[in-house]
CSV table of N, CA and C in Angstrom, one decimal:
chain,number,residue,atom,x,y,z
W,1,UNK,N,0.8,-1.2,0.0
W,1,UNK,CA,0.0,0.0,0.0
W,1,UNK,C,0.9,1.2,0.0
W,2,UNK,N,0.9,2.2,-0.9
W,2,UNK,CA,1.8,3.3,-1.0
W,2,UNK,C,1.1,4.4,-0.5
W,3,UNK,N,1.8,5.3,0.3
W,3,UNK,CA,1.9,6.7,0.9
W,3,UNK,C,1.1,7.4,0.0
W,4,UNK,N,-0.4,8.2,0.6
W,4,UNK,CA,-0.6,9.3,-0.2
W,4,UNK,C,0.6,10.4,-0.3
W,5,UNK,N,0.8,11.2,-1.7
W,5,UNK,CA,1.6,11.8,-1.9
W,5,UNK,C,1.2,12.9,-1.6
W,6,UNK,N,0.0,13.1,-1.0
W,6,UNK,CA,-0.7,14.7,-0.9
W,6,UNK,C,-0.4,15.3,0.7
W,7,UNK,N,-0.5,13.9,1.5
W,7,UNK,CA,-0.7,14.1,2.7
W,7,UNK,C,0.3,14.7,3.2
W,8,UNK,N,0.7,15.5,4.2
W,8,UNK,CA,2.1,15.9,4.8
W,8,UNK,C,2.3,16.1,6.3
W,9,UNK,N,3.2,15.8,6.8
W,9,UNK,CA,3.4,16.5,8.4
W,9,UNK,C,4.0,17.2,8.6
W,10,UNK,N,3.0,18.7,9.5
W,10,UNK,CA,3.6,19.2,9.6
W,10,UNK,C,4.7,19.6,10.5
W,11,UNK,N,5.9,20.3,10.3
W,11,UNK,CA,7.3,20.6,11.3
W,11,UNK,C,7.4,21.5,12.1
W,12,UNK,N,7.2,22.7,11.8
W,12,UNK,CA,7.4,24.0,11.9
W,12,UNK,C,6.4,25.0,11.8
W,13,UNK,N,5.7,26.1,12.0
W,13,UNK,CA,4.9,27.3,11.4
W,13,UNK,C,5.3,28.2,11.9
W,14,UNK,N,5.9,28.7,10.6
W,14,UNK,CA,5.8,30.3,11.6
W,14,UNK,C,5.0,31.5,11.5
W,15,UNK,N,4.0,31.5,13.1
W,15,UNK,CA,3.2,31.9,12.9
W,15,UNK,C,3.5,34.0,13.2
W,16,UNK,N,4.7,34.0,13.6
W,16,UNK,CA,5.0,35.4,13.6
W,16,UNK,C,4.7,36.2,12.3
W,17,UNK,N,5.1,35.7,11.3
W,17,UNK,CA,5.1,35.9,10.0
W,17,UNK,C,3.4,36.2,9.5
W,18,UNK,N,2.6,35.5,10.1
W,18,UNK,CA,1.0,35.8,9.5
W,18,UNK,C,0.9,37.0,10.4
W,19,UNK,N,1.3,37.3,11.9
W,19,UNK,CA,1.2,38.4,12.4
W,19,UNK,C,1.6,39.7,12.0
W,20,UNK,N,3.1,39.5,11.7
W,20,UNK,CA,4.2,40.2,11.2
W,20,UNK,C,4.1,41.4,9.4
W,21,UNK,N,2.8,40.3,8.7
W,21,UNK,CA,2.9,40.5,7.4
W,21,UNK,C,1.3,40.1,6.6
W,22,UNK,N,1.6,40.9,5.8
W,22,UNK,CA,0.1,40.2,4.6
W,22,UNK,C,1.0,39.4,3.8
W,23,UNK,N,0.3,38.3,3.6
W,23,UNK,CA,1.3,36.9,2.4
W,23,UNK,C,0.2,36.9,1.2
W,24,UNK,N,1.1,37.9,0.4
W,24,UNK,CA,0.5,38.0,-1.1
W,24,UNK,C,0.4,36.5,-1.6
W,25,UNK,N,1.6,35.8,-1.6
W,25,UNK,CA,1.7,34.4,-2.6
W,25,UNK,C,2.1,33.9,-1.9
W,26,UNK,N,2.2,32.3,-1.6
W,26,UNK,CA,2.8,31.1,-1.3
W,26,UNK,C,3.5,30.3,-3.0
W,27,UNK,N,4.8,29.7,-2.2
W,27,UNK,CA,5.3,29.2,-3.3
W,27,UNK,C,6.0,27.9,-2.4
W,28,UNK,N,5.8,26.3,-2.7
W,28,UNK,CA,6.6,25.2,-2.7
W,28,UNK,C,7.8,25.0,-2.9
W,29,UNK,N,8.8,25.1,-1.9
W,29,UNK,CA,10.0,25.0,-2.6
W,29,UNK,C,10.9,24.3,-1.7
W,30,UNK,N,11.9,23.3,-2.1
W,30,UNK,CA,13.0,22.0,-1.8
W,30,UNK,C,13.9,22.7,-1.0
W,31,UNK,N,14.5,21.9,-0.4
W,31,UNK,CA,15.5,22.6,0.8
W,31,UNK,C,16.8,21.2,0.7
W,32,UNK,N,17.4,21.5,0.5
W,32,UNK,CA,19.0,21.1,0.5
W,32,UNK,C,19.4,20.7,1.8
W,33,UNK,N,19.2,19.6,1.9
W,33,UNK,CA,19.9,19.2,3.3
W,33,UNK,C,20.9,18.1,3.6
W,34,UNK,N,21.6,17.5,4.4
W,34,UNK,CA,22.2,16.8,4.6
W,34,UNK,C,21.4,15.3,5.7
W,35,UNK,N,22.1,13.8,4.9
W,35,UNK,CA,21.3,13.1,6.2
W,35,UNK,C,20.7,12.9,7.5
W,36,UNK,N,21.7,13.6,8.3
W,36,UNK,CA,21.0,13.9,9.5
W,36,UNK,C,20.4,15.0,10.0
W,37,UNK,N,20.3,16.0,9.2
W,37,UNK,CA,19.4,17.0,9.5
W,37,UNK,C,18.3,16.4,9.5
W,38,UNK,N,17.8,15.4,7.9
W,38,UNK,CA,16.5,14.9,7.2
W,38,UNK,C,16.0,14.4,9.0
W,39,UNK,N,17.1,13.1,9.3
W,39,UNK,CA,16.4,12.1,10.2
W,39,UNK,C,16.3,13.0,11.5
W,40,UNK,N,16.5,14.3,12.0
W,40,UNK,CA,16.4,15.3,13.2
W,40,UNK,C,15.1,15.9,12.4
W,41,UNK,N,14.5,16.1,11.8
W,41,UNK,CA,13.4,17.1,11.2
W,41,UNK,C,12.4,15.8,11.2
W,42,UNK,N,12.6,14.6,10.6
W,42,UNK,CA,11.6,13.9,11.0
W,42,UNK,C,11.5,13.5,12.2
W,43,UNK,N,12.2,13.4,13.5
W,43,UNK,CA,12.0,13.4,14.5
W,43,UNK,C,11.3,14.6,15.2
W,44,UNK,N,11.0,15.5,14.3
W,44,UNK,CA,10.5,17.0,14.3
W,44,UNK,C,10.7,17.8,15.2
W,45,UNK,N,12.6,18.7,15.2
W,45,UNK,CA,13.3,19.5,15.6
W,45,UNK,C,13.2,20.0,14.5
W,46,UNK,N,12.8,21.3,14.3
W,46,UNK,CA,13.5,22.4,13.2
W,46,UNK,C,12.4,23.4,13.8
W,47,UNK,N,13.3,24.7,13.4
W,47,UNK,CA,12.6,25.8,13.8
W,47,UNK,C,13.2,27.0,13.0
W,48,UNK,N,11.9,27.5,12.6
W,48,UNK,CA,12.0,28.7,11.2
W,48,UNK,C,11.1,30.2,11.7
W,49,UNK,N,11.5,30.6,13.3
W,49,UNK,CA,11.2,31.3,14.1
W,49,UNK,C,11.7,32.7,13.7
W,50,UNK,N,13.1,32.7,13.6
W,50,UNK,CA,13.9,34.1,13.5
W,50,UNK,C,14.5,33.6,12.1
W,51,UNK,N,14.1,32.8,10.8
W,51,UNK,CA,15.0,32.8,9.5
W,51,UNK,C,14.2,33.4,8.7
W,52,UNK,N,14.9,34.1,7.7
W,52,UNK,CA,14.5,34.6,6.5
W,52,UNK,C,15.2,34.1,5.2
W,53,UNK,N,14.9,34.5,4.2
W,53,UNK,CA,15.2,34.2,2.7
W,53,UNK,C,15.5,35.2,2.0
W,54,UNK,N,16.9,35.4,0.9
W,54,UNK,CA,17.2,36.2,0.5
W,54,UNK,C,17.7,35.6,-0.6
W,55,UNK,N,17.8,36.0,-1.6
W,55,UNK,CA,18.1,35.4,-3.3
W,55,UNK,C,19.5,36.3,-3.2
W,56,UNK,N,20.7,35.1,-3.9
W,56,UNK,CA,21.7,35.7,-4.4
W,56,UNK,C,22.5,35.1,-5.2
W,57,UNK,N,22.3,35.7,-6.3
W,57,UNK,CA,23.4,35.3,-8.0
W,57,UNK,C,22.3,34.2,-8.3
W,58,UNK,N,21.1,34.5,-8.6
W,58,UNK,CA,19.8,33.6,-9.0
W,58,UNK,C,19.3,32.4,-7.9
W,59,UNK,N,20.1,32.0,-6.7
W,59,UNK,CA,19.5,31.0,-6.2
W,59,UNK,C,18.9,31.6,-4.5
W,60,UNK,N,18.0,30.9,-4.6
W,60,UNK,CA,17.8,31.5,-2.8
W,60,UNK,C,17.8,30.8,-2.1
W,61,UNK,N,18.5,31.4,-0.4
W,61,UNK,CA,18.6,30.7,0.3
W,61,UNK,C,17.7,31.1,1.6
W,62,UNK,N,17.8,30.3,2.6
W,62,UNK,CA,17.8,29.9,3.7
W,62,UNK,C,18.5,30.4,4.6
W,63,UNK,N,18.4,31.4,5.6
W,63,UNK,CA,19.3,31.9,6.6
W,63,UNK,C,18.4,31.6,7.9
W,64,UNK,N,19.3,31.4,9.5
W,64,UNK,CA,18.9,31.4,10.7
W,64,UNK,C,18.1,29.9,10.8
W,65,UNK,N,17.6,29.0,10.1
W,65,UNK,CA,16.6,28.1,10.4
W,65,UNK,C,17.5,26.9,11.2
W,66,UNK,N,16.7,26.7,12.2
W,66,UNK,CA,17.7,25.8,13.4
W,66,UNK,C,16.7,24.4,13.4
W,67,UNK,N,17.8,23.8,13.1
W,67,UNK,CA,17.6,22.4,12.9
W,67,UNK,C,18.3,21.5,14.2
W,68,UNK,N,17.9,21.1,15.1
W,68,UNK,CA,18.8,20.7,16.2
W,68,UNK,C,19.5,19.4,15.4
W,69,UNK,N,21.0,19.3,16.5
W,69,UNK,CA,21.9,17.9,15.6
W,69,UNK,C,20.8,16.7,16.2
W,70,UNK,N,20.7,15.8,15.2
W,70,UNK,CA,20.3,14.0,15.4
W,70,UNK,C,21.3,13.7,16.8
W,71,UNK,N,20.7,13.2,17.6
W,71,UNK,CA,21.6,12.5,18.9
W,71,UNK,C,22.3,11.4,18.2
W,72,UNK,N,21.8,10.2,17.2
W,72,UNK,CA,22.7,9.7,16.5
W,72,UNK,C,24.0,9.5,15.7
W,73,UNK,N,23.3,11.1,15.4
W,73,UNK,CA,24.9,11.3,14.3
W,73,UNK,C,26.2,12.0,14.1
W,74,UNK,N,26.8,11.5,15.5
W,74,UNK,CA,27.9,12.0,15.8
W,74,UNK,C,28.8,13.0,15.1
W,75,UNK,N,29.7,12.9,14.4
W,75,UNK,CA,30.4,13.5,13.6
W,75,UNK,C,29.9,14.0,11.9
W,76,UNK,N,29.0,13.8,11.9
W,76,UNK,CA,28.2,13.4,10.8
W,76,UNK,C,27.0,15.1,11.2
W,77,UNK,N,26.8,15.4,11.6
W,77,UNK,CA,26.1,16.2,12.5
W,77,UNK,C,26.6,17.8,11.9
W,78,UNK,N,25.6,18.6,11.1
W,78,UNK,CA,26.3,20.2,10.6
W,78,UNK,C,25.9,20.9,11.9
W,79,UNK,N,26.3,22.4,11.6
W,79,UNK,CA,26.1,23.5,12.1
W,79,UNK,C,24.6,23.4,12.1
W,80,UNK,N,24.1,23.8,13.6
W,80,UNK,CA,22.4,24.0,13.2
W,80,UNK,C,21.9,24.9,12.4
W,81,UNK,N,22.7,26.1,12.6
W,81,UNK,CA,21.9,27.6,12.0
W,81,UNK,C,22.9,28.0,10.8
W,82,UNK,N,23.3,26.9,10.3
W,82,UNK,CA,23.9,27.0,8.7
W,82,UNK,C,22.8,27.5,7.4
W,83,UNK,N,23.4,28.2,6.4
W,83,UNK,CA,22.6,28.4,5.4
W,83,UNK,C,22.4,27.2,4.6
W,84,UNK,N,21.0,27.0,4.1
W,84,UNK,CA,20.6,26.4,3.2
W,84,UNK,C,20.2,26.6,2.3
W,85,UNK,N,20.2,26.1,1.0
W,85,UNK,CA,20.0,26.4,-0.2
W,85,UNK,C,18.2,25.7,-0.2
W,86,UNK,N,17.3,26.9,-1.1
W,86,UNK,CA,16.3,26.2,-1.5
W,86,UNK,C,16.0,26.2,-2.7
W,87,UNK,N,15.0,25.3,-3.2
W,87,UNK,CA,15.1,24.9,-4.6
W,87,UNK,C,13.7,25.5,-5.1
W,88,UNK,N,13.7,26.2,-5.9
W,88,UNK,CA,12.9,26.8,-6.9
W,88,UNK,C,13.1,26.6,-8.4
W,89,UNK,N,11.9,26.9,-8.9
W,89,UNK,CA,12.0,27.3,-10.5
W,89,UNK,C,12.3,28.3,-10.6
W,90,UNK,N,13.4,28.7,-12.1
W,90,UNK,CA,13.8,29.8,-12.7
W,90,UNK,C,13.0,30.8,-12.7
W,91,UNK,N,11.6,30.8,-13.1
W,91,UNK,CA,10.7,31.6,-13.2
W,91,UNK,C,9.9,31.8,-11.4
W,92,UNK,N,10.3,31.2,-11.0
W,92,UNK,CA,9.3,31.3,-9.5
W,92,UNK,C,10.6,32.3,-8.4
W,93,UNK,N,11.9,32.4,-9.0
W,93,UNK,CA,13.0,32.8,-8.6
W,93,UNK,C,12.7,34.2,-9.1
W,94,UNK,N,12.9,33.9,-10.4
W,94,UNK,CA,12.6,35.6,-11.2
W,94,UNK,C,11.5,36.7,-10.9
W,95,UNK,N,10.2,35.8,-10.2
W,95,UNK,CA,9.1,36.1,-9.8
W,95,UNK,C,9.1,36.8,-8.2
W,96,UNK,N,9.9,36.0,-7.6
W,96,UNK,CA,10.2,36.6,-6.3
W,96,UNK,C,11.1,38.0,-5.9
W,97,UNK,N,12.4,38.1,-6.9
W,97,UNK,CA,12.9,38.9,-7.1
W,97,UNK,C,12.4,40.2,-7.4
W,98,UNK,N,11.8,40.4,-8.6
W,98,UNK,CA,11.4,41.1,-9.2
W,98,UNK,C,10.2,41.8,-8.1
W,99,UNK,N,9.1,40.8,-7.4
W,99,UNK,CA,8.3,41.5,-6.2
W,99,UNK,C,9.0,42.0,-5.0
W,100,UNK,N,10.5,41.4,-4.9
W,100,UNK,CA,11.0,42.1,-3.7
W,100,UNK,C,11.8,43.3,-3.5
W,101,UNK,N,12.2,43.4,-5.5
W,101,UNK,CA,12.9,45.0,-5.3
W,101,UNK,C,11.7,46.2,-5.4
W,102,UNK,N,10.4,46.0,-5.4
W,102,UNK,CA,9.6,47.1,-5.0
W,102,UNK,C,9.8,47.2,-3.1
W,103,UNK,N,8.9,48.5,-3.3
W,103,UNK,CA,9.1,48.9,-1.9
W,103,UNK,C,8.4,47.7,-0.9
W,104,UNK,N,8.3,47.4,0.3
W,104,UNK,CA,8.0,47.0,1.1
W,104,UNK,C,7.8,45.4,1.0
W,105,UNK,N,8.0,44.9,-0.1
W,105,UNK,CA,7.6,43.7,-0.1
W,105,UNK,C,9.2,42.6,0.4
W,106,UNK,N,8.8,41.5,1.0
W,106,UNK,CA,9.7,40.5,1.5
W,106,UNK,C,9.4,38.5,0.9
W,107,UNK,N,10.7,38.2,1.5
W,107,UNK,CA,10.1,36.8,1.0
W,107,UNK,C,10.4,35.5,2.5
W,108,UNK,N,9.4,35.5,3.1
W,108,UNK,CA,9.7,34.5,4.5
W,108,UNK,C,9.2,33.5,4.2
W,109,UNK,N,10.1,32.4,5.3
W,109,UNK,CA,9.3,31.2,5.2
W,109,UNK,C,8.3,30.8,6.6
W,110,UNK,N,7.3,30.5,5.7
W,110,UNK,CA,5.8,30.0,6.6
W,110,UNK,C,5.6,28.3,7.0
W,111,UNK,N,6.3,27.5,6.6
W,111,UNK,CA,6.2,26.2,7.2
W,111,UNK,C,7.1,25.5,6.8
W,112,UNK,N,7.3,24.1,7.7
W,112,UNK,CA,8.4,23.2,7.4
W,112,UNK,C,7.7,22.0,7.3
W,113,UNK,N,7.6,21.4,6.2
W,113,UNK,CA,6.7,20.2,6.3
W,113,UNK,C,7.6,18.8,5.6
W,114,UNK,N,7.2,17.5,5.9
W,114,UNK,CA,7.3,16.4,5.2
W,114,UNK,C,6.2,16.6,4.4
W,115,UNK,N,6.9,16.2,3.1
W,115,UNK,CA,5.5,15.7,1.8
W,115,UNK,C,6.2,14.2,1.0
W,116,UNK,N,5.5,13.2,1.4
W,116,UNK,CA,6.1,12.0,0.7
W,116,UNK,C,6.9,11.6,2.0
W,117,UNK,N,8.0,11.7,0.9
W,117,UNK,CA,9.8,11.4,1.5
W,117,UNK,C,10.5,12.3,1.5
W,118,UNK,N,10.2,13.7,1.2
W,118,UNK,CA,10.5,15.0,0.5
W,118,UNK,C,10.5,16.2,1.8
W,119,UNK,N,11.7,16.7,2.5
W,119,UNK,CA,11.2,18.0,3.1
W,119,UNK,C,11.0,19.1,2.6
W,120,UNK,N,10.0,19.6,2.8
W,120,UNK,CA,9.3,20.9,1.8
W,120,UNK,C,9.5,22.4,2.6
W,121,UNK,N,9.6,23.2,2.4
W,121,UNK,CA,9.7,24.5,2.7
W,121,UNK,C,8.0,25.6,2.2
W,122,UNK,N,7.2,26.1,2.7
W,122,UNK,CA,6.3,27.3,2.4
W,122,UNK,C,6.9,28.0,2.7
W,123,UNK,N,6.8,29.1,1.1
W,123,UNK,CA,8.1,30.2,1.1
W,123,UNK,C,6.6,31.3,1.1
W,124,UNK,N,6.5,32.1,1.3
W,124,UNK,CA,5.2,33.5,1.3
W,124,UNK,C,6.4,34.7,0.9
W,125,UNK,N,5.4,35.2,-0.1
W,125,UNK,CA,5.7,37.0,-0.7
W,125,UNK,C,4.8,37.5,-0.1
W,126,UNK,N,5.5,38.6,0.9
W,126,UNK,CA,5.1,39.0,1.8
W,126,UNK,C,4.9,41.1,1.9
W,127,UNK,N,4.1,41.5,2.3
W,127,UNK,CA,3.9,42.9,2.5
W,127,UNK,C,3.8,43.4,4.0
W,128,UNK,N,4.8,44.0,4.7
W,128,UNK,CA,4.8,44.4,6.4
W,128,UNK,C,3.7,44.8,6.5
W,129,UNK,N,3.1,44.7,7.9
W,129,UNK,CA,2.1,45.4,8.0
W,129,UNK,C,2.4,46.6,9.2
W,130,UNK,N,1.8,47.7,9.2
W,130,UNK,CA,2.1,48.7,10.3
W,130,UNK,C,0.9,48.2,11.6
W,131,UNK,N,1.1,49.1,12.7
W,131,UNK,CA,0.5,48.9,14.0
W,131,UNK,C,-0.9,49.1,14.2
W,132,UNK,N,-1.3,49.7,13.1
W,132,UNK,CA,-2.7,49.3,13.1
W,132,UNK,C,-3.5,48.5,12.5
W,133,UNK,N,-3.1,48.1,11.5
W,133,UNK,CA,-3.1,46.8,11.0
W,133,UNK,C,-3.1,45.8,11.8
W,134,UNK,N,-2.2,45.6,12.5
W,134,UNK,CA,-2.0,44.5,13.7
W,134,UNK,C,-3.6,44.5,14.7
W,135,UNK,N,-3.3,45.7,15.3
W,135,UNK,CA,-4.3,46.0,15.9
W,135,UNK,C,-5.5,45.8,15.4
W,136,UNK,N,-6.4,45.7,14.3
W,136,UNK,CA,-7.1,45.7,13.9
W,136,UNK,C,-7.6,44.0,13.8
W,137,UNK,N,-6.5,42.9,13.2
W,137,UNK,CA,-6.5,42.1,13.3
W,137,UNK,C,-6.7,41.2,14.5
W,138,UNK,N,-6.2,41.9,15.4
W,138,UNK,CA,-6.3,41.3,17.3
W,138,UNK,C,-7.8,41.7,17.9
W,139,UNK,N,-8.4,42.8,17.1
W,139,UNK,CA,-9.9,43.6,17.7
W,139,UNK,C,-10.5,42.2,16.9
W,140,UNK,N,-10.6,41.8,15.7
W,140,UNK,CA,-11.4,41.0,14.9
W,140,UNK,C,-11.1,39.4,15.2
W,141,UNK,N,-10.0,39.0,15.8
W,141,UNK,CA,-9.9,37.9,16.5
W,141,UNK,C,-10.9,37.6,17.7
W,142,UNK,N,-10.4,38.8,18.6
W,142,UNK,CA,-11.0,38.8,20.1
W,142,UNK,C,-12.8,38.9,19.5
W,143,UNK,N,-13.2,39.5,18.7
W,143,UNK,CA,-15.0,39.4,18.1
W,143,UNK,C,-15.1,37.9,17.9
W,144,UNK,N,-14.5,37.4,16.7
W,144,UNK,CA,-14.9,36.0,16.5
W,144,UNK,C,-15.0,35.1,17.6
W,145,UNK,N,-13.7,35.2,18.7
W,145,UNK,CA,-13.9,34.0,19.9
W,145,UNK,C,-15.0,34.8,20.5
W,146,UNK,N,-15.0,35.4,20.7
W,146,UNK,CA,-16.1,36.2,21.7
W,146,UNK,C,-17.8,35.1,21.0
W,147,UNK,N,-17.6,35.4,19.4
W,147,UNK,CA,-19.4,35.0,19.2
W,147,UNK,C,-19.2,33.6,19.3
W,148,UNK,N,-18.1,33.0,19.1
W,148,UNK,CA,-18.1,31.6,19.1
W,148,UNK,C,-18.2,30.7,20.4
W,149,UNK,N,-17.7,31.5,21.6
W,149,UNK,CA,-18.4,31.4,22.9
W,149,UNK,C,-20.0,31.7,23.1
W,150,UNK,N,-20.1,32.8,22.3
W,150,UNK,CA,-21.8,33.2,22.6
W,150,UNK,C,-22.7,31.6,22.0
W,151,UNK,N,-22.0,31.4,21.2
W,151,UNK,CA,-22.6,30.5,19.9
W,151,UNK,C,-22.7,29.3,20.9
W,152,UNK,N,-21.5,28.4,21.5
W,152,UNK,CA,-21.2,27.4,22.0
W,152,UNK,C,-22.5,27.4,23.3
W,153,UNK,N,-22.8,28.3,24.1
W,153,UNK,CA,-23.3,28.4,25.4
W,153,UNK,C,-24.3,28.4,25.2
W,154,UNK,N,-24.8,29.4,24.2
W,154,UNK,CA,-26.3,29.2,23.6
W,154,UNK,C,-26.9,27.7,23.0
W,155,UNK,N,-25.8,26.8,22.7
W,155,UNK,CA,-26.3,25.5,21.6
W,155,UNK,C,-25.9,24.3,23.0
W,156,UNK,N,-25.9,24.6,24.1
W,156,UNK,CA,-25.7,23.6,25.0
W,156,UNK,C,-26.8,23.4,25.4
């Protein structure tokens, strides 16, 4: 019986980033790693809290993302908060670029997932948002739980 290929588990979210920003696009993209990172990330250490992404000489990478070392793999074992390379299309590369030399716009990454046998990266093009913006989004949170309480108490 073979593995849905759709299904995935998730690693990582970083949810600073939905707080932090509006995410114009999401894009799928490959992450370059070494064997014992793979077997420490499926044991699900990795953390993409304080990393960002920055394209240089066409390829982008991965900076800050901490991957704790495999307890197994002694000498075998990288730097945790080493750069990684991620893997894009030429055109999904040229696409990112091209939105990030306008004003304001960024490219972070939003999850670390297994898909398959495959570690995957969600990369988001991204727009900062200012303090009222935030605010606004925390007023419209606190309403929704609020009716959803009203809802729940009323249907008991």
């Amino acid at each position: 019986m073979a593995k849905d290929r759709s299904a995935y588990k998730l690693i990582a979210n970083n949810k600073k980033a939905y707080h932090d920003y509006f995410i114009d696009e999401t894009f799928e993209a490959g992450i370059v790693l070494v064997g014992t990172e793979v077997k420490s990330i499926r044991a699900g250490s990795g953390s993409i809290k304080e990393s960002f992404i920055k394209i240089d000489s066409g390829e982008a990478f991965l900076y800050n993302m901490h991957i704790n070392p495999y307890e197994k793999g002694n000498i075998f074992n990288k730097e945790p908060l080493r750069t990684r390379k991620l893997l894009l299309h030429k055109k999904e590369i040229a696409k990112l670029l091209g939105a990030v030399s306008t004003k304001g716009m960024t490219i972070v990454p939003l999850k670390i997932y297994i898909k398959g046998s495959l570690v995957k990266v969600e990369v988001g093009l991204a727009r900062g948002k200012k303090l009222h913006d935030k605010r606004h989004d925390i007023a419209s949170k606190d309403v929704r739980r609020q009716n959803e309480r009203e809802f729940k108490i009323k249907n008991l």
